[in-house]
CSV table of C-alpha atoms and ligand atoms in Angstrom, one decimal:
chain,number,residue,atom,x,y,z
A,1,MET,CA,-119.7,-80.3,-1.6
A,2,SER,CA,-120.0,-84.0,-1.1
A,3,ALA,CA,-118.3,-86.4,-3.6
A,4,PRO,CA,-120.5,-89.1,-5.2
A,5,TYR,CA,-120.1,-92.7,-4.2
A,6,THR,CA,-118.6,-95.1,-6.8
A,7,SER,CA,-122.1,-96.8,-7.0
A,8,ALA,CA,-125.6,-96.9,-5.5
A,9,LEU,CA,-124.5,-100.2,-3.9
A,10,ALA,CA,-121.5,-98.5,-2.2
A,11,GLU,CA,-123.8,-95.7,-1.0
A,12,ASP,CA,-126.2,-98.3,0.4
A,13,LEU,CA,-123.3,-100.1,2.3
A,14,ALA,CA,-121.6,-97.0,3.6
A,15,PRO,CA,-123.6,-96.5,6.9
A,16,ALA,CA,-123.1,-100.2,7.9
A,17,VAL,CA,-119.4,-100.0,7.1
A,18,LEU,CA,-119.0,-96.9,9.2
A,19,ALA,CA,-120.9,-98.2,12.2
A,20,ARG,CA,-118.9,-101.4,12.2
A,21,PHE,CA,-115.6,-99.7,11.7
A,22,GLU,CA,-116.2,-97.3,14.6
A,23,ARG,CA,-117.1,-100.2,16.8
A,24,TYR,CA,-114.1,-102.3,15.9
A,25,VAL,CA,-111.4,-99.6,16.1
A,26,ARG,CA,-112.3,-98.8,19.7
A,27,ILE,CA,-111.1,-102.3,20.8
A,28,ASP,CA,-107.3,-102.3,21.3
A,29,THR,CA,-106.0,-105.2,19.3
A,30,GLN,CA,-102.4,-104.2,18.9
A,31,SER,CA,-100.2,-107.3,18.5
A,32,ARG,CA,-96.9,-107.8,20.4
A,33,ARG,CA,-93.6,-109.0,18.9
A,34,ASP,CA,-91.9,-112.1,20.3
A,35,ARG,CA,-95.2,-113.7,21.2
A,36,ASP,CA,-95.4,-116.6,23.6
A,37,ARG,CA,-99.0,-117.6,22.6
A,38,SER,CA,-101.5,-117.0,19.8
A,39,PRO,CA,-102.9,-114.4,19.8
A,40,SER,CA,-100.2,-112.3,21.3
A,41,THR,CA,-102.6,-110.0,23.1
A,42,PRO,CA,-106.1,-110.5,24.7
A,43,GLY,CA,-107.8,-107.6,22.9
A,44,GLN,CA,-107.7,-109.7,19.6
A,45,LEU,CA,-109.9,-112.3,21.4
A,46,GLU,CA,-112.3,-109.6,22.5
A,47,LEU,CA,-112.8,-108.4,18.9
A,48,GLY,CA,-113.0,-112.0,17.8
A,49,ARG,CA,-115.9,-112.7,20.2
A,50,LEU,CA,-117.7,-109.6,19.1
A,51,LEU,CA,-117.3,-110.6,15.4
A,52,VAL,CA,-118.6,-114.1,16.0
A,53,ALA,CA,-121.7,-112.7,17.7
A,54,GLU,CA,-122.3,-110.3,14.8
A,55,LEU,CA,-121.7,-113.0,12.2
A,56,ARG,CA,-124.3,-115.2,13.8
A,57,GLN,CA,-126.7,-112.3,14.1
A,58,ALA,CA,-126.2,-111.7,10.3
A,59,GLY,CA,-127.2,-115.3,9.7
A,60,LEU,CA,-123.9,-116.9,8.9
A,61,GLU,CA,-123.2,-120.5,9.8
A,62,ARG,CA,-120.3,-122.2,11.7
A,63,ALA,CA,-119.2,-118.8,13.2
A,64,GLU,CA,-116.5,-119.6,15.7
A,65,LEU,CA,-113.4,-118.3,17.4
A,66,ASP,CA,-110.8,-120.9,17.9
A,67,HIS,CA,-108.3,-121.0,20.9
A,68,ASN,CA,-105.5,-119.5,18.7
A,69,GLY,CA,-107.6,-116.4,18.0
A,70,TYR,CA,-108.8,-117.2,14.4
A,71,VAL,CA,-112.5,-116.3,13.6
A,72,THR,CA,-114.1,-118.3,10.8
A,73,ALA,CA,-117.7,-118.4,9.5
A,74,THR,CA,-119.6,-119.6,6.4
A,75,LEU,CA,-122.2,-117.9,4.2
A,76,ALA,CA,-123.8,-120.8,2.2
A,77,GLY,CA,-123.9,-120.3,-1.5
A,78,ASN,CA,-127.2,-119.9,-3.4
A,79,ALA,CA,-126.0,-120.4,-7.0
A,80,ASP,CA,-126.9,-123.5,-9.1
A,81,GLY,CA,-124.8,-125.1,-11.8
A,82,GLU,CA,-121.0,-125.3,-11.7
A,83,SER,CA,-120.5,-122.9,-8.9
A,84,ALA,CA,-122.9,-124.7,-6.5
A,85,GLY,CA,-120.1,-126.5,-4.7
A,86,LEU,CA,-117.6,-123.6,-4.9
A,87,ALA,CA,-116.2,-121.9,-1.8
A,88,ILE,CA,-114.3,-118.6,-1.9
A,89,GLY,CA,-112.4,-117.1,1.0
A,90,LEU,CA,-112.5,-113.6,2.4
A,91,ILE,CA,-109.7,-112.7,4.9
A,92,ALA,CA,-108.8,-109.7,7.0
A,93,HIS,CA,-106.6,-109.4,10.1
A,94,LEU,CA,-107.8,-108.5,13.6
A,95,ASP,CA,-104.6,-107.0,15.0
A,96,THR,CA,-103.1,-103.6,14.6
A,97,SER,CA,-99.4,-102.6,14.3
A,98,PRO,CA,-97.1,-102.5,17.3
A,99,ASP,CA,-95.3,-99.5,15.7
A,100,ALA,CA,-97.6,-96.7,17.0
A,101,PRO,CA,-99.9,-96.4,20.0
A,102,GLY,CA,-103.0,-98.6,19.6
A,103,ALA,CA,-105.0,-98.2,22.8
A,104,GLY,CA,-107.8,-95.6,23.3
A,105,VAL,CA,-108.5,-95.0,19.6
A,106,ALA,CA,-111.1,-92.2,19.4
A,107,PRO,CA,-112.2,-92.1,15.7
A,108,ILE,CA,-113.3,-88.8,14.1
A,109,VAL,CA,-115.5,-88.5,11.0
A,110,HIS,CA,-114.7,-85.5,8.8
A,111,ARG,CA,-117.7,-85.1,6.6
A,112,SER,CA,-117.2,-83.7,3.0
A,113,TYR,CA,-113.5,-83.1,3.4
A,114,ASP,CA,-112.6,-79.7,2.1
A,115,GLY,CA,-109.2,-80.6,0.6
A,116,GLY,CA,-107.2,-78.6,3.2
A,117,VAL,CA,-104.9,-79.4,6.1
A,118,ILE,CA,-106.6,-81.5,8.8
A,119,GLU,CA,-105.4,-80.6,12.4
A,120,LEU,CA,-106.1,-83.4,14.8
A,121,PRO,CA,-107.0,-82.4,18.4
A,122,ARG,CA,-104.1,-84.3,20.1
A,123,GLY,CA,-100.3,-84.5,19.7
A,124,GLY,CA,-100.1,-81.6,17.3
A,125,THR,CA,-100.7,-84.1,14.4
A,126,ARG,CA,-101.5,-82.6,11.0
A,127,LEU,CA,-102.5,-84.2,7.8
A,128,ASP,CA,-101.2,-82.0,5.1
A,129,PRO,CA,-102.4,-82.8,1.5
A,130,ALA,CA,-99.2,-81.2,0.2
A,131,ALA,CA,-97.2,-84.1,1.7
A,132,MET,CA,-99.9,-86.7,0.9
A,133,PRO,CA,-101.0,-86.6,-2.7
A,134,GLU,CA,-103.5,-89.4,-2.1
A,135,LEU,CA,-105.3,-87.2,0.5
A,136,GLU,CA,-105.5,-84.3,-1.8
A,137,ALA,CA,-107.5,-86.5,-4.3
A,138,LYS,CA,-110.2,-87.2,-1.7
A,139,ALA,CA,-111.8,-83.7,-1.5
A,140,GLY,CA,-115.5,-84.2,-0.9
A,141,HIS,CA,-115.1,-87.6,0.7
A,142,ASP,CA,-116.1,-88.4,4.2
A,143,LEU,CA,-112.8,-89.2,6.0
A,144,MET,CA,-111.9,-91.1,9.1
A,145,THR,CA,-109.0,-90.3,11.3
A,146,ALA,CA,-107.9,-91.1,14.9
A,147,SER,CA,-107.4,-88.1,17.3
A,148,GLY,CA,-103.7,-87.5,16.7
A,149,ASP,CA,-102.0,-89.7,19.4
A,150,THR,CA,-102.9,-93.2,18.2
A,151,LEU,CA,-103.1,-95.1,15.0
A,152,LEU,CA,-106.6,-95.4,13.5
A,153,GLY,CA,-106.6,-99.2,12.9
A,154,ALA,CA,-107.9,-99.0,9.4
A,155,ASP,CA,-105.1,-101.6,8.9
A,156,ASP,CA,-107.0,-103.8,8.9
A,157,LYS,CA,-110.3,-103.0,10.6
A,158,ALA,CA,-111.3,-101.3,7.4
A,159,GLY,CA,-111.0,-104.8,5.8
A,160,VAL,CA,-112.8,-106.4,8.7
A,161,ALA,CA,-115.7,-103.9,8.5
A,162,GLU,CA,-115.9,-104.2,4.7
A,163,ILE,CA,-116.1,-108.0,4.8
A,164,MET,CA,-118.7,-107.9,7.6
A,165,ALA,CA,-120.9,-105.3,5.9
A,166,ALA,CA,-120.7,-107.2,2.6
A,167,VAL,CA,-121.5,-110.6,3.9
A,168,ALA,CA,-124.4,-109.2,6.1
A,169,TYR,CA,-125.7,-107.5,3.0
A,170,LEU,CA,-125.5,-110.7,0.9
A,171,ALA,CA,-127.1,-112.7,3.7
A,172,ALA,CA,-130.0,-110.2,3.7
A,173,HIS,CA,-130.3,-110.2,-0.1
A,174,PRO,CA,-130.7,-113.9,-1.1
A,175,GLU,CA,-131.7,-112.7,-4.6
A,176,LEU,CA,-128.0,-111.8,-5.3
A,177,PRO,CA,-126.1,-114.8,-6.6
A,178,ARG,CA,-123.1,-116.0,-4.6
A,179,PRO,CA,-120.9,-119.0,-4.2
A,180,THR,CA,-120.3,-120.3,-0.6
A,181,LEU,CA,-118.2,-117.6,1.2
A,182,ARG,CA,-115.7,-118.7,3.9
A,183,ILE,CA,-114.7,-115.9,6.2
A,184,ALA,CA,-111.5,-115.8,8.2
A,185,PHE,CA,-110.2,-113.0,10.5
A,186,THR,CA,-106.6,-113.8,11.5
A,187,PRO,CA,-104.6,-112.7,14.6
A,188,ASP,CA,-101.0,-111.4,14.7
A,189,GLU,CA,-100.6,-110.5,11.0
A,190,GLU,CA,-98.5,-107.5,11.8
A,191,ILE,CA,-95.9,-109.6,13.6
A,192,GLY,CA,-95.8,-112.0,10.6
A,193,GLU,CA,-97.8,-114.8,12.2
A,194,GLY,CA,-101.2,-114.5,10.6
A,195,ALA,CA,-100.9,-117.5,8.4
A,196,THR,CA,-98.9,-119.6,11.0
A,197,LEU,CA,-101.8,-121.5,12.6
A,198,PHE,CA,-104.3,-121.0,9.7
A,199,ASP,CA,-105.9,-124.4,8.9
A,200,ILE,CA,-106.4,-124.1,5.1
A,201,GLY,CA,-107.7,-127.7,4.9
A,202,ARG,CA,-110.5,-126.9,7.4
A,203,PHE,CA,-111.1,-123.5,5.7
A,204,GLY,CA,-111.8,-125.5,2.5
A,205,ALA,CA,-111.8,-122.6,0.0
A,206,LEU,CA,-110.6,-122.8,-3.6
A,207,CYS,CA,-108.9,-119.5,-3.2
A,208,ALA,CA,-109.2,-116.4,-1.0
A,209,TYR,CA,-108.8,-112.6,-1.0
A,210,THR,CA,-107.2,-110.5,1.7
A,211,ILE,CA,-108.9,-107.2,2.1
A,212,ASP,CA,-105.8,-105.4,3.4
A,213,GLY,CA,-104.5,-103.1,0.6
A,214,SER,CA,-104.8,-99.3,0.5
A,215,GLU,CA,-105.7,-97.0,-2.4
A,216,LEU,CA,-109.1,-97.3,-4.2
A,217,GLY,CA,-108.9,-100.0,-7.0
A,218,GLU,CA,-105.7,-101.6,-5.9
A,219,LEU,CA,-105.2,-105.3,-6.6
A,220,GLN,CA,-102.0,-106.9,-5.6
A,221,ASP,CA,-100.8,-110.3,-6.8
A,222,GLU,CA,-97.1,-109.8,-6.0
A,223,THR,CA,-95.2,-109.4,-2.8
A,224,PHE,CA,-91.5,-109.4,-1.8
A,225,SER,CA,-89.7,-112.7,-1.2
A,226,ALA,CA,-88.3,-112.4,2.3
A,227,TYR,CA,-85.4,-113.7,4.5
A,228,GLU,CA,-84.5,-112.7,8.0
A,229,ALA,CA,-80.8,-112.8,9.0
A,230,VAL,CA,-79.2,-112.9,12.4
A,231,VAL,CA,-75.5,-112.2,12.5
A,232,THR,CA,-73.6,-112.9,15.7
A,233,VAL,CA,-70.0,-112.0,16.5
A,234,ASP,CA,-68.4,-113.4,19.7
A,235,GLY,CA,-65.3,-111.5,20.7
A,236,VAL,CA,-63.0,-111.8,23.7
A,237,ASP,CA,-64.0,-109.6,26.7
A,238,VAL,CA,-61.4,-108.8,29.3
A,239,HIS,CA,-61.1,-106.0,31.9
A,240,PRO,CA,-60.0,-103.0,29.8
A,241,GLY,CA,-57.1,-102.4,32.2
A,242,GLN,CA,-55.7,-105.9,31.3
A,243,ALA,CA,-56.9,-105.9,27.7
A,244,THR,CA,-53.6,-105.3,26.0
A,245,GLY,CA,-53.2,-107.8,23.2
A,246,LYS,CA,-56.1,-109.9,24.5
A,247,MET,CA,-59.4,-108.1,24.0
A,248,VAL,CA,-61.3,-108.7,20.8
A,249,ASN,CA,-64.1,-106.1,20.7
A,250,ALA,CA,-67.2,-107.7,19.0
A,251,LEU,CA,-69.0,-104.3,19.0
A,252,ARG,CA,-66.3,-102.8,16.9
A,253,LEU,CA,-66.3,-105.7,14.5
A,254,MET,CA,-70.0,-105.6,14.0
A,255,ALA,CA,-70.1,-101.8,13.6
A,256,ARG,CA,-67.6,-102.3,10.8
A,257,VAL,CA,-69.8,-105.0,9.2
A,258,VAL,CA,-72.8,-102.5,9.2
A,259,ALA,CA,-70.6,-99.7,7.8
A,260,GLU,CA,-69.5,-102.0,4.9
A,261,LEU,CA,-73.0,-103.0,3.9
A,262,PRO,CA,-74.3,-101.0,0.9
A,263,SER,CA,-76.3,-97.9,1.9
A,264,THR,CA,-76.6,-95.8,-1.3
A,265,THR,CA,-78.1,-98.9,-3.0
A,266,LEU,CA,-79.8,-101.9,-1.6
A,267,ALA,CA,-81.3,-100.1,1.3
A,268,PRO,CA,-85.0,-99.5,1.9
A,269,GLU,CA,-84.4,-95.7,2.1
A,270,THR,CA,-82.6,-95.6,-1.3
A,271,THR,CA,-84.7,-98.1,-3.4
A,272,ALA,CA,-88.2,-98.1,-4.8
A,273,GLU,CA,-90.6,-100.1,-7.0
A,274,ARG,CA,-89.0,-103.4,-7.9
A,275,GLU,CA,-85.6,-103.0,-6.2
A,276,GLY,CA,-84.7,-105.2,-3.3
A,277,PHE,CA,-82.7,-104.4,-0.2
A,278,ILE,CA,-80.7,-105.5,2.9
A,279,HIS,CA,-82.1,-103.7,5.9
A,280,PRO,CA,-80.2,-103.9,9.2
A,281,TYR,CA,-82.9,-103.0,11.8
A,282,GLU,CA,-81.6,-104.0,15.2
A,283,LEU,CA,-78.2,-104.1,16.8
A,284,SER,CA,-77.3,-105.1,20.3
A,285,ALA,CA,-73.7,-105.2,21.3
A,286,THR,CA,-71.1,-105.4,24.1
A,287,ALA,CA,-67.4,-105.8,23.7
A,288,GLY,CA,-67.9,-109.5,24.2
A,289,ARG,CA,-70.8,-110.2,21.9
A,290,ALA,CA,-72.7,-108.4,19.1
A,291,GLN,CA,-75.9,-109.4,17.4
A,292,LEU,CA,-77.3,-107.8,14.3
A,293,ARG,CA,-80.8,-108.4,12.9
A,294,ALA,CA,-81.5,-107.6,9.2
A,295,ILE,CA,-84.3,-108.3,6.8
A,296,ILE,CA,-83.5,-109.1,3.1
A,297,ARG,CA,-86.1,-108.5,0.4
A,298,ASP,CA,-86.5,-108.8,-3.3
A,299,PHE,CA,-89.2,-109.7,-5.8
A,300,ASP,CA,-86.8,-112.0,-7.6
A,301,GLU,CA,-85.6,-115.2,-5.9
A,302,ASP,CA,-82.1,-115.2,-7.5
A,303,LEU,CA,-81.5,-111.6,-6.5
A,304,LEU,CA,-82.8,-112.3,-3.0
A,305,GLY,CA,-80.1,-115.1,-2.8
A,306,GLU,CA,-77.5,-112.7,-4.1
A,307,HIS,CA,-78.3,-110.2,-1.4
A,308,ALA,CA,-78.1,-112.9,1.3
A,309,ARG,CA,-74.6,-113.9,0.0
A,310,LEU,CA,-73.5,-110.3,0.0
A,311,LEU,CA,-74.4,-110.0,3.6
A,312,GLU,CA,-72.5,-113.2,4.4
A,313,ARG,CA,-69.5,-112.2,2.4
A,314,THR,CA,-69.3,-108.8,4.0
A,315,ALA,CA,-69.5,-110.2,7.5
A,316,HIS,CA,-66.8,-112.8,6.7
A,317,GLU,CA,-64.5,-110.3,5.1
A,318,VAL,CA,-64.6,-108.1,8.3
A,319,VAL,CA,-64.6,-110.8,11.0
A,320,ASP,CA,-62.3,-113.4,9.5
A,321,ARG,CA,-59.4,-111.0,9.7
A,322,GLU,CA,-59.6,-111.5,13.4
A,323,PRO,CA,-59.0,-115.2,14.0
A,324,ARG,CA,-59.9,-115.0,17.7
A,325,ALA,CA,-63.5,-113.8,16.9
A,326,ARG,CA,-66.3,-116.2,16.1
A,327,LEU,CA,-68.9,-115.4,13.5
A,328,GLU,CA,-72.3,-117.1,13.1
A,329,ILE,CA,-74.9,-116.2,10.5
A,330,GLU,CA,-78.4,-117.6,10.5
A,331,ILE,CA,-80.6,-116.8,7.5
A,332,ARG,CA,-84.2,-118.0,7.5
A,333,ARG,CA,-87.0,-117.8,5.0
A,334,GLN,CA,-90.0,-115.6,6.0
A,335,TYR,CA,-92.2,-115.7,2.9
A,336,ARG,CA,-92.1,-116.0,-0.9
A,337,ASN,CA,-93.4,-113.7,-3.6
A,338,MET,CA,-97.0,-114.9,-4.1
A,339,ARG,CA,-96.9,-114.3,-7.9
A,340,GLN,CA,-95.5,-117.7,-8.8
A,341,TYR,CA,-98.4,-119.4,-7.0
A,342,LEU,CA,-101.1,-117.0,-8.4
A,343,GLU,CA,-99.8,-117.5,-12.0
A,344,SER,CA,-100.8,-121.1,-11.9
A,345,ALA,CA,-104.4,-120.1,-11.0
A,346,PRO,CA,-105.0,-117.0,-13.2
A,347,SER,CA,-108.8,-117.0,-12.7
A,348,VAL,CA,-108.3,-115.9,-9.1
A,349,VAL,CA,-106.8,-112.5,-10.0
A,350,ASP,CA,-109.0,-112.2,-13.1
A,351,ALA,CA,-112.2,-112.5,-11.0
A,352,ALA,CA,-111.0,-109.7,-8.7
A,353,GLU,CA,-110.3,-107.5,-11.7
A,354,GLU,CA,-113.8,-108.2,-13.0
A,355,ALA,CA,-115.3,-107.3,-9.6
A,356,ILE,CA,-113.3,-104.0,-9.3
A,357,ARG,CA,-114.4,-103.1,-12.9
A,358,ALA,CA,-118.0,-104.0,-12.0
A,359,GLU,CA,-117.8,-101.4,-9.3
A,360,GLY,CA,-116.8,-98.8,-12.0
A,361,LEU,CA,-113.1,-98.7,-11.1
A,362,GLU,CA,-110.0,-99.3,-13.1
A,363,PRO,CA,-107.9,-102.0,-11.3
A,364,ILE,CA,-104.4,-100.7,-10.1
A,365,ARG,CA,-101.9,-103.5,-10.2
A,366,SER,CA,-98.9,-102.8,-8.0
A,367,PRO,CA,-96.4,-105.1,-6.3
A,368,ILE,CA,-96.4,-104.8,-2.5
A,369,ARG,CA,-93.0,-103.9,-1.0
A,370,GLY,CA,-93.8,-106.1,1.9
A,371,GLY,CA,-95.8,-109.3,2.6
A,372,THR,CA,-99.4,-110.1,3.5
A,373,ASP,CA,-101.1,-113.1,5.0
A,374,GLY,CA,-101.6,-114.0,1.4
A,375,SER,CA,-97.9,-114.5,0.7
A,376,ARG,CA,-97.7,-117.4,3.0
A,377,LEU,CA,-101.2,-118.7,2.4
A,378,SER,CA,-100.5,-118.8,-1.4
A,379,GLU,CA,-97.4,-120.8,-0.7
A,380,MET,CA,-99.3,-123.1,1.6
A,381,GLY,CA,-101.7,-123.8,-1.3
A,382,LEU,CA,-104.5,-121.2,-0.9
A,383,PRO,CA,-104.0,-118.6,-3.7
A,384,THR,CA,-104.7,-115.3,-2.0
A,385,PRO,CA,-104.2,-111.9,-3.7
A,386,ASN,CA,-104.9,-108.6,-1.9
A,387,ILE,CA,-107.7,-106.1,-2.5
A,388,PHE,CA,-107.8,-102.4,-1.5
A,389,THR,CA,-109.5,-101.1,1.8
A,390,GLY,CA,-109.4,-97.3,1.4
A,391,GLY,CA,-107.0,-96.8,4.3
A,392,HIS,CA,-103.7,-94.8,4.1
A,393,GLU,CA,-100.6,-93.8,6.2
A,394,TYR,CA,-100.7,-97.2,8.0
A,395,HIS,CA,-98.8,-97.8,11.2
A,396,SER,CA,-98.7,-94.1,12.1
A,397,VAL,CA,-100.8,-91.5,14.1
A,398,ARG,CA,-101.6,-89.9,10.7
A,399,GLU,CA,-103.5,-93.0,9.6
A,400,TRP,CA,-106.7,-92.0,7.7
A,401,ALA,CA,-109.3,-93.7,5.6
A,402,SER,CA,-112.0,-92.6,3.1
A,403,LEU,CA,-115.4,-93.8,4.0
A,404,HIS,CA,-116.4,-93.4,0.3
A,405,ASP,CA,-113.5,-95.8,-0.7
A,406,MET,CA,-114.2,-98.2,2.2
A,407,ALA,CA,-117.8,-98.5,0.9
A,408,ALA,CA,-116.4,-99.1,-2.6
A,409,ALA,CA,-114.4,-102.0,-1.2
A,410,ALA,CA,-117.4,-103.5,0.5
A,411,ALA,CA,-119.3,-103.2,-2.8
A,412,THR,CA,-116.4,-104.8,-4.6
A,413,ILE,CA,-116.8,-107.8,-2.3
A,414,VAL,CA,-120.5,-108.1,-3.1
A,415,ARG,CA,-119.6,-108.0,-6.8
A,416,LEU,CA,-116.8,-110.5,-6.4
A,417,ALA,CA,-119.4,-113.0,-5.1
A,418,GLU,CA,-121.5,-112.5,-8.2
A,419,VAL,CA,-118.4,-112.8,-10.5
A,420,TRP,CA,-117.7,-116.3,-9.0
A,421,THR,CA,-121.1,-117.5,-10.0
A,422,ARG,CA,-120.6,-116.7,-13.7
A,423,PRO,CA,-120.4,-120.0,-15.7
A,424,GLU,CA,-117.0,-119.3,-17.2
A,425,ARG,CA,-115.5,-118.5,-13.7
A,426,ALA,CA,-117.0,-121.5,-12.1
A,427,ALA,CA,-115.8,-123.7,-15.0
A,428,ALA,CA,-112.3,-122.4,-14.7
A,429,ALA,CA,-112.4,-123.1,-11.0
A,430,VAL,CA,-113.4,-126.8,-11.2
A,431,MET,CA,-110.1,-127.4,-12.9
A,432,ARG,CA,-108.5,-127.1,-9.5
A,433,GLU,CA,-109.3,-128.9,-6.3
A,434,PRO,CA,-109.9,-126.9,-3.1
A,435,ALA,CA,-106.6,-126.3,-1.3
A,436,SER,CA,-105.7,-128.8,1.4
A,437,ARG,CA,-102.6,-129.4,3.4
B,501,ZN,ZN1,-102.6,-105.0,7.2
């Protein structure tokens, strides 16, 4: 039996969300690490061009794709009073993860999911509700999957489709009150570059929302704070036959550094919830030179700094015992926990909670063990929490999404527009000037 939608509005929006989603996931927009241009791959421009055409068709203004791959557009507001001059941003990312195959996505709709194991036609891929409690809860929903050998791309084309369906709906229903909505679709989020060339001054919104979360009702206003570390050891390489007393093996030294790092604590595989970690994720080494890349994460800035010092101390303790080896450690900031920025603009998160409740849902507040475009945008001056999309098992061939929940996300966006026209919201907002560089 088919499950009910969260609201009549969601049911209304569902066919448009589905049609758009099926169109967008077929375009390969997988991003590529170590990019030499923005966007890193041409497929993102292809999707960008399609979206610009569809935004114009829906009646939005200033719809454009810039040369870095950013799509922006405006839906003019129709509210009077304090919210008349207010602009609110809606953001999703165009690219998909480089961590699973992203070309040739062939989406499948599973109508009225029966709650059992889903066998996908390719690659022997199975979705087993016993191993996926969130899937088990979706019996009766219409589900989307890929065909078993690619990702689906709900991360974040679910968000793109939901924003597109919601703004097209609002454009066609001028009787529904709304502030001015600024839309942005960003490239290369999955390789950490989504915010890099985002022009928040030109965007001109007071705040924004990324539609890039997961489970129904989720609202995230907290992300990790993040460093990346590159540790390099230079040894002394000599022909092994003449190495006696001369060779200093950098590979051995680095292997010892890795072995000395904590692994039963402070590792992603042994921590959860609010605990941070040091995660060595790439090692390249010869006897002469070894390089280790690691990411360091915590919700707390002081603890993040402690983890960084622990890595430095460990490397020095191992390598300094060999005076002929040279050690270099580079640590750079990737992004900060968005919470500190959102706390100074509480109405931004409050409005999202009201919108989620207006859709009949209880907001789920959970910290993200990762970052979003919003982490860096919030730091740059555009407060940007994250809202659910209805997609799950991201970055894998098991990725799936509930069409029921995707429709609920689109409906939440329509309600969010109304919330921002309420006098008390608009009044809270005029306390702040729109973000600018
Ligand atoms: Zn995403």
